[in-house]
Amino acid sequence: MQNIYYQPEGYAFGDCMPFYKDGKFYLYHQRDTRNPGPFGEPFGWALAITEDFVHYEDKGEVLLRGKDTEQDQFIFAGSVFEGEGQYHAFYTGYNRDFAAEGKAAQVLMHATSDDLLHWTKSADKLKLPPQIGYDPNDWRDPYVTWDEDSKEYILILGAHKQKHKQIKTGCTVYFTSKDLEHWEFKGDFWAPNMFSMHEMPDLFRIGDWWYLLTTEYSENNKTIYRKSRSIFGPWQMPDDDAFDGRAYYAARSCGDSEHRYLFGWVASKDQDMDINNWIWGGTLVVHELVQEENGDLKVKMPDSVHNAFVEQPSKNHFGEKVIEIDSGINEVIIEECDEETFLFETVVSFKAGTHAFGVNLFEEKETGDAYRFNIEIKNRKVDFNCTPNLPWFRYMAQGSDRPLFLEADREYLLQVVVDGTVVTLYLNNTALNVRAYAPKGKNISFYVKDGSAIIKNPRLYLLKK
């Protein structure tokens, strides 16, 4: 059960199509019943409305799927935007039976609304079918934006060439339009020959930089981005081109007048077991985007999420504590917590030469059995796993890591949010979301490996009543 992150009761949260209007974020999304598993039962788009990413108003399904014999048997991802005096939704109509019948399984379709709640489909008036040379069964996730320079709408979508899926022909392609009715296909928008498929593309501008997002599932299975001074590239790859780990998928962005946020879902694990692989759909987690001086993007916890917690009196009264050891691990228990939702944070710094430090969660007092965020200083990464990892292996940790660049003698705010089985780490504007299904204990501890670290003002927060 989620208390701070969003997951409608009885469903897994799927791809999110965020739209902002008059102080509210309209989060169109898919709801999967898991009957009997992901994509077992067809779905349309549901809607949840929020102002703070903590409280959500559930509007149910608002863009209804078609019949089993129609193109939009499932309504896959798309985007919502305002233009030409109306609200528009371009979406992917998917029919799982059409490929066997020799028809395109995925076609771009269109609907309009005057209030963001009630939608009218354009039926056969406006469809954008797969173009020649592209796979008709992978043609999805349209995103529409307005280009002020060319005075036209640009629609991008994910596709791949009509070849074997193992071949890395994944690409983002695009159409242009002056009126949202007549569209001209332009071809490849970004075709890097790096992935087998592009999903959930996103295109937006912050200051002088354009950003192109895509989610790929052939290499590291996560959302990545590129940046450029021009809407048409060339697209530069930053040192860290992702926002989160393997578990954070299909992220789309949306902004108000001052901030831009990232809306992705944290995947579930098969049968809700640590040892099993990730499966499609799960729980919505929102990051706030942070633009650095060189144009790179990082993420942080939204202020409104932090404000939903209230600090608890400390049991150990740590103000500042040096934790050090020449060889091996030195660990200090910080707090005890058996709540299903909490926030832990502390300021941390370390001395030059330190090998690693980290946080243990749900640690069993007698045995030390715990989940662990391990920050490897010299290897420049953070990862998540169980400790001790016996019998090998207890946790399927593939993709549960992130690059992390830290400097000695500099203070960093380390934050961990736990909400049910979802666990989120924020450190130096880097995020890592994971799942923890089988906690053994209650302790939160901090450790150092072969070196010295200082923690200041560790704090435990619980949800406001």
Short mmCIF file of C-alpha atoms in Angstrom, two decimals:
data_model
loop_
_atom_site.label_atom_id
_atom_site.label_comp_id
_atom_site.label_asym_id
_atom_site.label_seq_id
_atom_site.Cartn_x
_atom_site.Cartn_y
_atom_site.Cartn_z
CA MET A 1 0.00 0.00 0.00
CA GLN A 2 1.39 3.40 -1.01
CA ASN A 3 0.96 6.50 1.16
CA ILE A 4 3.14 9.13 -0.54
CA TYR A 5 3.68 7.72 -4.04
CA TYR A 6 0.70 7.07 -6.29
CA GLN A 7 -0.69 3.67 -7.20
CA PRO A 8 -4.45 3.20 -7.62
CA GLU A 9 -5.73 0.44 -5.38
CA GLY A 10 -5.99 -2.88 -7.19
CA TYR A 11 -3.92 -1.81 -10.20
CA ALA A 12 -0.36 -1.37 -11.38
CA PHE A 13 0.36 2.16 -12.61
CA GLY A 14 1.47 2.25 -16.25
CA ASP A 15 2.81 4.91 -18.62
CA CYS A 16 1.99 8.47 -17.58
CA MET A 17 0.92 11.32 -19.86
CA PRO A 18 1.19 14.46 -17.68
CA PHE A 19 -0.45 17.78 -18.51
CA TYR A 20 -0.43 21.00 -16.46
CA LYS A 21 -3.25 23.52 -16.30
CA ASP A 22 -4.20 26.23 -13.76
CA GLY A 23 -2.17 24.88 -10.85
CA LYS A 24 -3.05 21.23 -11.36
CA PHE A 25 -1.24 18.32 -12.94
CA TYR A 26 -3.51 16.02 -14.93
CA LEU A 27 -1.88 12.63 -14.94
CA TYR A 28 -3.36 10.41 -17.63
CA HIS A 29 -2.14 6.86 -17.24
CA GLN A 30 -2.81 3.19 -17.81
CA ARG A 31 -4.07 0.83 -15.13
CA ASP A 32 -3.13 -2.81 -15.35
CA THR A 33 -5.20 -5.36 -13.45
CA ARG A 34 -2.46 -8.03 -13.52
CA ASN A 35 -5.16 -10.48 -14.62
CA PRO A 36 -3.47 -12.83 -15.23
CA GLY A 37 -0.35 -10.63 -15.65
CA PRO A 38 0.79 -7.42 -17.37
CA PHE A 39 -1.42 -6.58 -20.38
CA GLY A 40 -3.80 -9.39 -19.48
CA GLU A 41 -6.89 -7.22 -19.73
CA PRO A 42 -7.21 -4.29 -22.17
CA PHE A 43 -7.21 -0.76 -20.75
CA GLY A 44 -7.83 2.86 -21.70
CA TRP A 45 -6.49 5.99 -20.03
CA ALA A 46 -7.38 6.76 -16.44
CA LEU A 47 -6.85 10.17 -14.82
CA ALA A 48 -5.53 11.32 -11.46
CA ILE A 49 -5.26 15.04 -10.63
CA THR A 50 -2.76 16.46 -8.15
CA GLU A 51 -1.36 19.78 -7.03
CA ASP A 52 1.41 18.49 -4.78
CA PHE A 53 2.33 14.88 -5.81
CA VAL A 54 1.04 13.72 -2.45
CA HIS A 55 -2.74 14.00 -2.66
CA TYR A 56 -4.50 12.67 -5.77
CA GLU A 57 -8.05 12.98 -7.02
CA ASP A 58 -9.03 9.81 -8.86
CA LYS A 59 -11.24 10.43 -11.91
CA GLY A 60 -11.25 6.84 -13.12
CA GLU A 61 -10.97 5.91 -16.78
CA VAL A 62 -11.67 8.92 -18.99
CA LEU A 63 -10.43 7.86 -22.46
CA LEU A 64 -12.14 4.56 -23.03
CA ARG A 65 -10.66 1.72 -25.01
CA GLY A 66 -12.33 0.38 -28.12
CA LYS A 67 -13.88 -3.02 -28.68
CA ASP A 68 -11.76 -6.13 -29.12
CA THR A 69 -12.34 -5.87 -32.87
CA GLU A 70 -11.22 -2.22 -33.09
CA GLN A 71 -7.78 -0.67 -33.51
CA ASP A 72 -7.70 0.76 -29.97
CA GLN A 73 -8.47 -2.46 -28.11
CA PHE A 74 -5.73 -1.16 -25.81
CA ILE A 75 -4.95 2.55 -25.52
CA PHE A 76 -1.20 2.70 -25.26
CA ALA A 77 0.79 5.83 -24.47
CA GLY A 78 0.59 9.23 -26.11
CA SER A 79 0.41 12.83 -25.01
CA VAL A 80 -2.07 15.57 -24.08
CA PHE A 81 -1.64 19.18 -25.12
CA GLU A 82 -3.58 22.36 -25.84
CA GLY A 83 -3.82 23.85 -29.32
CA GLU A 84 -6.20 25.35 -31.87
CA GLY A 85 -8.77 26.13 -29.17
CA GLN A 86 -9.07 22.61 -27.74
CA TYR A 87 -7.32 19.96 -25.71
CA HIS A 88 -5.92 17.14 -27.80
CA ALA A 89 -4.76 13.62 -27.08
CA PHE A 90 -2.68 11.70 -29.57
CA TYR A 91 -2.50 8.10 -28.47
CA THR A 92 -1.47 4.65 -29.64
CA GLY A 93 -4.28 2.34 -30.64
CA TYR A 94 -3.04 -1.22 -30.14
CA ASN A 95 -4.85 -4.41 -31.02
CA ARG A 96 -3.03 -7.57 -29.97
CA ASP A 97 -4.84 -9.66 -32.57
CA PHE A 98 -4.17 -7.52 -35.65
CA ALA A 99 -0.59 -8.63 -36.36
CA ALA A 100 -1.70 -12.23 -36.89
CA GLU A 101 -4.37 -10.92 -39.26
CA GLY A 102 -1.82 -9.01 -41.33
CA LYS A 103 -2.88 -5.60 -40.01
CA ALA A 104 -0.80 -2.94 -38.28
CA ALA A 105 -0.96 -3.68 -34.58
CA GLN A 106 -0.19 -0.08 -33.58
CA VAL A 107 -1.58 3.10 -35.14
CA LEU A 108 -1.52 6.69 -33.85
CA MET A 109 -5.00 7.98 -33.08
CA HIS A 110 -6.57 11.23 -31.88
CA ALA A 111 -9.20 12.57 -29.47
CA THR A 112 -10.32 16.02 -28.33
CA SER A 113 -11.77 17.52 -25.16
CA ASP A 114 -13.08 20.84 -23.87
CA ASP A 115 -12.55 20.09 -20.17
CA LEU A 116 -9.76 17.46 -19.93
CA LEU A 117 -12.30 15.01 -18.50
CA HIS A 118 -14.58 14.06 -21.39
CA TRP A 119 -12.95 12.95 -24.64
CA THR A 120 -14.29 12.48 -28.16
CA LYS A 121 -12.36 10.23 -30.49
CA SER A 122 -11.73 11.37 -34.05
CA ALA A 123 -12.49 7.86 -35.31
CA ASP A 124 -11.17 7.48 -38.86
CA LYS A 125 -10.80 11.22 -39.45
CA LEU A 126 -7.26 11.38 -38.13
CA LYS A 127 -4.94 8.39 -37.99
CA LEU A 128 -1.19 8.23 -38.50
CA PRO A 129 -0.35 4.67 -39.54
CA PRO A 130 3.17 3.17 -39.61
CA GLN A 131 5.16 4.52 -42.54
CA ILE A 132 6.86 2.35 -45.14
CA GLY A 133 10.09 0.90 -43.85
CA TYR A 134 9.05 0.90 -40.18
CA ASP A 135 7.67 -2.03 -38.20
CA PRO A 136 3.85 -1.78 -38.15
CA ASN A 137 3.75 -3.54 -34.79
CA ASP A 138 6.05 -1.05 -32.99
CA TRP A 139 4.82 2.46 -33.78
CA ARG A 140 3.82 4.18 -30.58
CA ASP A 141 3.92 6.79 -27.80
CA PRO A 142 3.39 10.06 -29.74
CA TYR A 143 4.44 13.32 -28.12
CA VAL A 144 3.41 16.71 -29.52
CA THR A 145 5.06 20.09 -28.97
CA TRP A 146 4.90 23.52 -30.59
CA ASP A 147 8.02 24.89 -32.28
CA GLU A 148 7.92 28.66 -32.04
CA ASP A 149 10.71 29.11 -34.61
CA SER A 150 9.02 27.21 -37.44
CA LYS A 151 5.48 28.01 -36.27
CA GLU A 152 4.38 24.41 -36.48
CA TYR A 153 3.54 21.42 -34.34
CA ILE A 154 6.06 18.62 -34.12
CA LEU A 155 4.90 15.10 -33.29
CA ILE A 156 7.59 12.59 -32.35
CA LEU A 157 7.11 8.90 -31.65
CA GLY A 158 9.06 5.71 -31.02
CA ALA A 159 9.68 3.18 -33.77
CA HIS A 160 12.17 0.83 -35.33
CA LYS A 161 12.96 -0.27 -38.84
CA GLN A 162 11.18 -3.24 -40.34
CA LYS A 163 13.91 -5.70 -39.43
CA HIS A 164 14.56 -8.33 -36.77
CA LYS A 165 14.05 -6.80 -33.32
CA GLN A 166 17.52 -7.85 -32.20
CA ILE A 167 18.97 -5.39 -34.73
CA LYS A 168 19.42 -1.97 -33.17
CA THR A 169 17.34 0.13 -35.52
CA GLY A 170 15.31 1.83 -32.81
CA CYS A 171 14.60 5.46 -33.64
CA THR A 172 12.50 8.50 -32.89
CA VAL A 173 10.63 9.70 -35.99
CA TYR A 174 8.50 12.79 -36.56
CA PHE A 175 5.64 14.51 -38.33
CA THR A 176 4.92 18.25 -38.65
CA SER A 177 1.63 20.13 -38.90
CA LYS A 178 0.38 23.71 -39.06
CA ASP A 179 -3.17 22.95 -37.92
CA LEU A 180 -3.19 19.58 -36.07
CA GLU A 181 -5.25 18.08 -38.88
CA HIS A 182 -2.84 17.71 -41.77
CA TRP A 183 0.44 16.00 -40.93
CA GLU A 184 3.54 15.50 -43.04
CA PHE A 185 5.93 12.67 -42.26
CA LYS A 186 9.54 13.87 -42.09
CA GLY A 187 11.43 10.67 -41.26
CA ASP A 188 13.98 10.06 -38.53
CA PHE A 189 14.29 12.66 -35.76
CA TRP A 190 17.00 10.75 -33.84
CA ALA A 191 18.34 7.40 -35.03
CA PRO A 192 21.52 6.57 -33.06
CA ASN A 193 21.68 2.82 -33.85
CA MET A 194 22.04 2.17 -30.12
CA PHE A 195 18.76 0.49 -29.15
CA SER A 196 16.27 -1.96 -30.59
CA MET A 197 13.34 0.34 -29.86
CA HIS A 198 12.58 3.85 -28.61
CA GLU A 199 9.63 4.35 -26.26
CA MET A 200 7.96 7.35 -24.59
CA PRO A 201 9.91 10.13 -26.38
CA ASP A 202 9.71 13.62 -24.89
CA LEU A 203 10.94 16.95 -26.24
CA PHE A 204 11.14 20.17 -24.23
CA ARG A 205 13.19 23.30 -23.67
CA ILE A 206 14.71 24.82 -20.54
CA GLY A 207 16.51 28.10 -21.15
CA ASP A 208 18.88 27.76 -24.09
CA TRP A 209 18.82 23.97 -24.13
CA TRP A 210 16.52 21.50 -25.85
CA TYR A 211 16.15 18.04 -24.32
CA LEU A 212 15.15 14.80 -26.01
CA LEU A 213 14.12 11.91 -23.79
CA THR A 214 13.59 8.31 -24.77
CA THR A 215 13.12 5.07 -22.92
CA GLU A 216 14.91 2.00 -24.22
CA TYR A 217 14.56 -1.66 -23.31
CA SER A 218 17.36 -3.37 -25.20
CA GLU A 219 20.41 -2.23 -23.20
CA ASN A 220 19.81 -0.83 -19.71
CA ASN A 221 16.01 -0.61 -19.75
CA LYS A 222 15.57 2.95 -18.56
CA THR A 223 14.83 6.55 -19.55
CA ILE A 224 17.78 8.46 -20.99
CA TYR A 225 18.21 11.91 -22.50
CA ARG A 226 20.26 14.02 -24.89
CA LYS A 227 20.70 17.81 -25.02
CA SER A 228 21.14 20.32 -27.85
CA ARG A 229 21.06 24.04 -28.57
CA SER A 230 18.65 23.30 -31.41
CA ILE A 231 15.36 21.44 -31.50
CA PHE A 232 16.72 19.30 -34.35
CA GLY A 233 20.10 18.50 -32.78
CA PRO A 234 22.86 17.52 -33.00
CA TRP A 235 22.18 15.71 -29.73
CA GLN A 236 24.92 15.59 -27.12
CA MET A 237 25.30 12.75 -24.63
CA PRO A 238 26.06 13.93 -21.06
CA ASP A 239 28.39 12.05 -18.71
CA ASP A 240 25.34 10.64 -16.94
CA ASP A 241 22.54 10.32 -19.48
CA ALA A 242 19.89 8.82 -17.18
CA PHE A 243 17.74 10.06 -14.32
CA ASP A 244 17.37 6.92 -12.25
CA GLY A 245 18.02 3.18 -12.35
CA ARG A 246 16.47 0.22 -14.13
CA ALA A 247 13.36 0.26 -11.97
CA TYR A 248 12.34 3.80 -13.03
CA TYR A 249 10.78 3.48 -16.46
CA ALA A 250 8.89 5.35 -19.19
CA ALA A 251 9.41 8.80 -17.65
CA ARG A 252 7.71 11.80 -19.24
CA SER A 253 8.16 15.43 -18.16
CA CYS A 254 5.79 18.30 -17.49
CA GLY A 255 6.24 21.74 -15.99
CA ASP A 256 4.49 24.67 -14.44
CA SER A 257 5.78 28.23 -14.83
CA GLU A 258 8.78 27.65 -12.54
CA HIS A 259 9.58 23.95 -12.29
CA ARG A 260 9.71 20.88 -14.48
CA TYR A 261 9.01 17.41 -13.17
CA LEU A 262 9.60 13.86 -14.30
CA PHE A 263 6.78 11.31 -14.08
CA GLY A 264 7.93 7.70 -14.24
CA TRP A 265 6.83 4.44 -12.68
CA VAL A 266 8.85 2.19 -10.40
CA ALA A 267 8.48 -1.32 -11.76
CA SER A 268 7.09 -4.19 -9.74
CA LYS A 269 8.93 -7.47 -9.41
CA ASP A 270 7.35 -10.70 -10.58
CA GLN A 271 5.24 -12.22 -7.80
CA ASP A 272 6.41 -9.39 -5.51
CA MET A 273 9.64 -11.21 -4.72
CA ASP A 274 13.13 -9.68 -4.36
CA ILE A 275 14.74 -12.53 -6.25
CA ASN A 276 12.58 -12.13 -9.37
CA ASN A 277 12.86 -9.93 -12.43
CA TRP A 278 11.18 -6.58 -13.02
CA ILE A 279 7.80 -6.56 -14.77
CA TRP A 280 5.88 -3.79 -16.55
CA GLY A 281 3.97 -1.28 -14.45
CA GLY A 282 4.06 -0.40 -10.77
CA THR A 283 4.03 2.85 -8.78
CA LEU A 284 4.27 6.50 -9.85
CA VAL A 285 7.25 8.43 -8.48
CA VAL A 286 7.79 12.10 -9.36
CA HIS A 287 11.24 13.72 -9.53
CA GLU A 288 11.91 17.43 -9.93
CA LEU A 289 14.38 18.22 -12.72
CA VAL A 290 17.45 20.31 -11.91
CA GLN A 291 19.41 22.00 -14.71
CA GLU A 292 23.14 22.41 -14.11
CA GLU A 293 25.29 25.22 -15.52
CA ASN A 294 26.51 23.07 -18.43
CA GLY A 295 22.97 22.13 -19.38
CA ASP A 296 23.03 18.64 -17.86
CA LEU A 297 19.91 17.49 -16.04
CA LYS A 298 19.75 16.00 -12.55
CA VAL A 299 16.83 15.30 -10.20
CA LYS A 300 15.76 16.06 -6.64
CA MET A 301 12.85 15.31 -4.36
CA PRO A 302 9.97 17.73 -4.98
CA ASP A 303 9.60 20.16 -2.08
CA SER A 304 5.93 19.26 -1.72
CA VAL A 305 6.84 15.62 -1.10
CA HIS A 306 9.35 16.57 1.59
CA ASN A 307 6.78 18.89 3.16
CA ALA A 308 4.39 15.96 3.60
CA PHE A 309 6.67 14.61 6.35
CA VAL A 310 7.25 15.85 9.89
CA GLU A 311 10.50 15.36 11.82
CA GLN A 312 10.49 12.91 14.74
CA PRO A 313 12.39 13.27 18.02
CA SER A 314 15.74 11.49 17.77
CA LYS A 315 16.39 8.48 19.99
CA ASN A 316 20.17 8.64 19.67
CA HIS A 317 20.65 12.43 19.61
CA PHE A 318 23.42 12.46 17.03
CA GLY A 319 24.52 15.98 16.20
CA GLU A 320 27.76 15.19 14.42
CA LYS A 321 29.57 11.87 14.43
CA VAL A 322 32.83 10.67 12.85
CA ILE A 323 32.71 7.06 11.69
CA GLU A 324 36.06 5.66 10.64
CA ILE A 325 38.10 2.48 10.30
CA ASP A 326 41.46 1.70 8.71
CA SER A 327 40.42 -1.69 7.31
CA GLY A 328 36.98 -3.26 7.18
CA ILE A 329 33.55 -1.81 8.01
CA ASN A 330 32.52 0.35 10.93
CA GLU A 331 28.77 0.66 11.38
CA VAL A 332 26.63 2.83 13.66
CA ILE A 333 22.90 2.36 14.24
CA ILE A 334 21.15 5.68 13.72
CA GLU A 335 17.45 5.08 14.24
CA GLU A 336 14.80 2.41 14.63
CA CYS A 337 11.65 2.61 12.52
CA ASP A 338 8.87 0.13 11.79
CA GLU A 339 6.61 2.50 9.83
CA GLU A 340 5.73 1.57 6.26
CA THR A 341 6.31 5.14 5.06
CA PHE A 342 9.14 7.38 6.27
CA LEU A 343 11.91 9.73 5.21
CA PHE A 344 15.46 9.49 6.52
CA GLU A 345 18.03 12.16 5.79
CA THR A 346 21.46 13.23 6.95
CA VAL A 347 24.35 15.41 5.81
CA VAL A 348 27.40 13.34 4.96
CA SER A 349 31.02 14.03 4.01
CA PHE A 350 34.07 11.79 3.74
CA LYS A 351 37.84 12.01 3.80
CA ALA A 352 40.11 11.45 0.82
CA GLY A 353 41.05 7.79 0.37
CA THR A 354 37.78 6.45 1.78
CA HIS A 355 36.69 3.38 -0.15
CA ALA A 356 32.91 3.38 0.48
CA PHE A 357 30.07 4.34 2.79
CA GLY A 358 26.38 3.69 2.84
CA VAL A 359 23.04 3.17 4.54
CA ASN A 360 21.50 -0.07 5.76
CA LEU A 361 17.70 -0.24 5.89
CA PHE A 362 15.36 -2.66 7.68
CA GLU A 363 18.37 -4.07 9.49
CA GLU A 364 17.79 -6.97 11.86
CA LYS A 365 19.50 -6.13 15.14
CA GLU A 366 20.73 -9.63 16.00
CA THR A 367 22.06 -10.70 12.59
CA GLY A 368 22.77 -7.50 10.65
CA ASP A 369 20.52 -8.74 7.82
CA ALA A 370 19.56 -5.66 5.81
CA TYR A 371 19.04 -3.93 2.50
CA ARG A 372 21.95 -1.69 1.59
CA PHE A 373 22.65 1.41 -0.47
CA ASN A 374 26.40 1.14 -1.03
CA ILE A 375 28.26 4.24 -2.27
CA GLU A 376 31.57 3.25 -3.86
CA ILE A 377 33.74 6.38 -3.88
CA LYS A 378 36.58 5.12 -6.05
CA ASN A 379 34.30 3.22 -8.41
CA ARG A 380 32.02 6.27 -8.68
CA LYS A 381 28.70 4.50 -8.28
CA VAL A 382 25.89 3.65 -5.88
CA ASP A 383 24.15 0.28 -5.87
CA PHE A 384 21.44 -1.51 -3.91
CA ASN A 385 21.42 -5.09 -2.66
CA CYS A 386 20.91 -7.34 0.34
CA THR A 387 23.56 -7.94 2.96
CA PRO A 388 24.65 -10.61 3.62
CA ASN A 389 23.86 -11.81 0.12
CA LEU A 390 23.41 -15.45 1.14
CA PRO A 391 22.47 -17.79 -0.38
CA TRP A 392 23.80 -16.29 -3.61
CA PHE A 393 21.88 -14.42 -4.68
CA ARG A 394 18.99 -13.10 -2.59
CA TYR A 395 18.18 -10.00 -4.63
CA MET A 396 17.95 -9.58 -8.38
CA ALA A 397 19.99 -6.38 -8.50
CA GLN A 398 20.55 -6.05 -12.25
CA GLY A 399 20.16 -2.33 -13.02
CA SER A 400 19.91 -1.30 -9.36
CA ASP A 401 22.87 1.04 -9.59
CA ARG A 402 23.75 4.55 -10.76
CA PRO A 403 26.93 6.48 -11.55
CA LEU A 404 27.72 8.88 -8.72
CA PHE A 405 30.48 11.49 -8.63
CA LEU A 406 31.41 12.72 -5.15
CA GLU A 407 34.32 14.80 -3.81
CA ALA A 408 36.16 14.41 -0.51
CA ASP A 409 35.55 17.00 2.25
CA ARG A 410 32.36 18.27 0.65
CA GLU A 411 29.00 17.99 2.38
CA TYR A 412 26.08 16.22 0.68
CA LEU A 413 22.45 15.78 1.68
CA LEU A 414 21.54 12.08 1.65
CA GLN A 415 17.81 11.28 1.63
CA VAL A 416 15.97 7.96 1.61
CA VAL A 417 12.21 7.75 1.12
CA VAL A 418 10.47 4.47 1.97
CA ASP A 419 6.87 4.02 0.92
CA GLY A 420 5.64 0.46 1.17
CA THR A 421 7.96 -1.60 -1.03
CA VAL A 422 9.30 1.41 -2.97
CA VAL A 423 12.62 2.81 -1.72
CA THR A 424 14.13 5.99 -3.21
CA LEU A 425 17.63 7.36 -2.64
CA TYR A 426 18.55 10.98 -3.40
CA LEU A 427 22.21 12.00 -3.16
CA ASN A 428 23.96 14.85 -5.01
CA ASN A 429 20.92 15.31 -7.28
CA THR A 430 21.14 11.65 -8.28
CA ALA A 431 18.22 9.29 -7.71
CA LEU A 432 17.93 5.52 -7.45
CA ASN A 433 14.58 3.79 -7.04
CA VAL A 434 14.36 0.14 -6.01
CA ARG A 435 11.97 -2.36 -4.44
CA ALA A 436 12.29 -4.07 -1.05
CA TYR A 437 9.70 -6.79 -0.50
CA ALA A 438 11.02 -8.71 2.52
CA PRO A 439 12.38 -6.46 5.30
CA LYS A 440 13.75 -8.35 8.30
CA GLY A 441 14.25 -5.65 10.94
CA LYS A 442 13.71 -2.03 11.96
CA ASN A 443 17.13 -0.43 12.23
CA ILE A 444 18.60 2.28 10.01
CA SER A 445 22.38 2.33 10.18
CA PHE A 446 25.28 4.14 8.53
CA TYR A 447 28.62 2.53 7.75
CA VAL A 448 32.07 3.32 6.38
CA LYS A 449 34.38 0.91 4.59
CA ASP A 450 38.15 1.52 4.76
CA GLY A 451 38.07 5.20 5.51
CA SER A 452 36.40 8.03 7.39
CA ALA A 453 33.04 9.79 7.07
CA ILE A 454 31.14 12.38 9.06
CA ILE A 455 27.36 12.41 9.46
CA LYS A 456 25.54 15.50 10.71
CA ASN A 457 22.03 15.87 12.08
CA PRO A 458 20.51 12.55 10.98
CA ARG A 459 16.74 12.96 11.00
CA LEU A 460 13.77 10.65 10.75
CA TYR A 461 10.48 11.98 9.35
CA LEU A 462 7.04 10.38 9.34
CA LEU A 463 3.96 11.39 7.39
CA LYS A 464 1.95 14.24 8.82
CA LYS A 465 -1.26 13.08 10.42
#
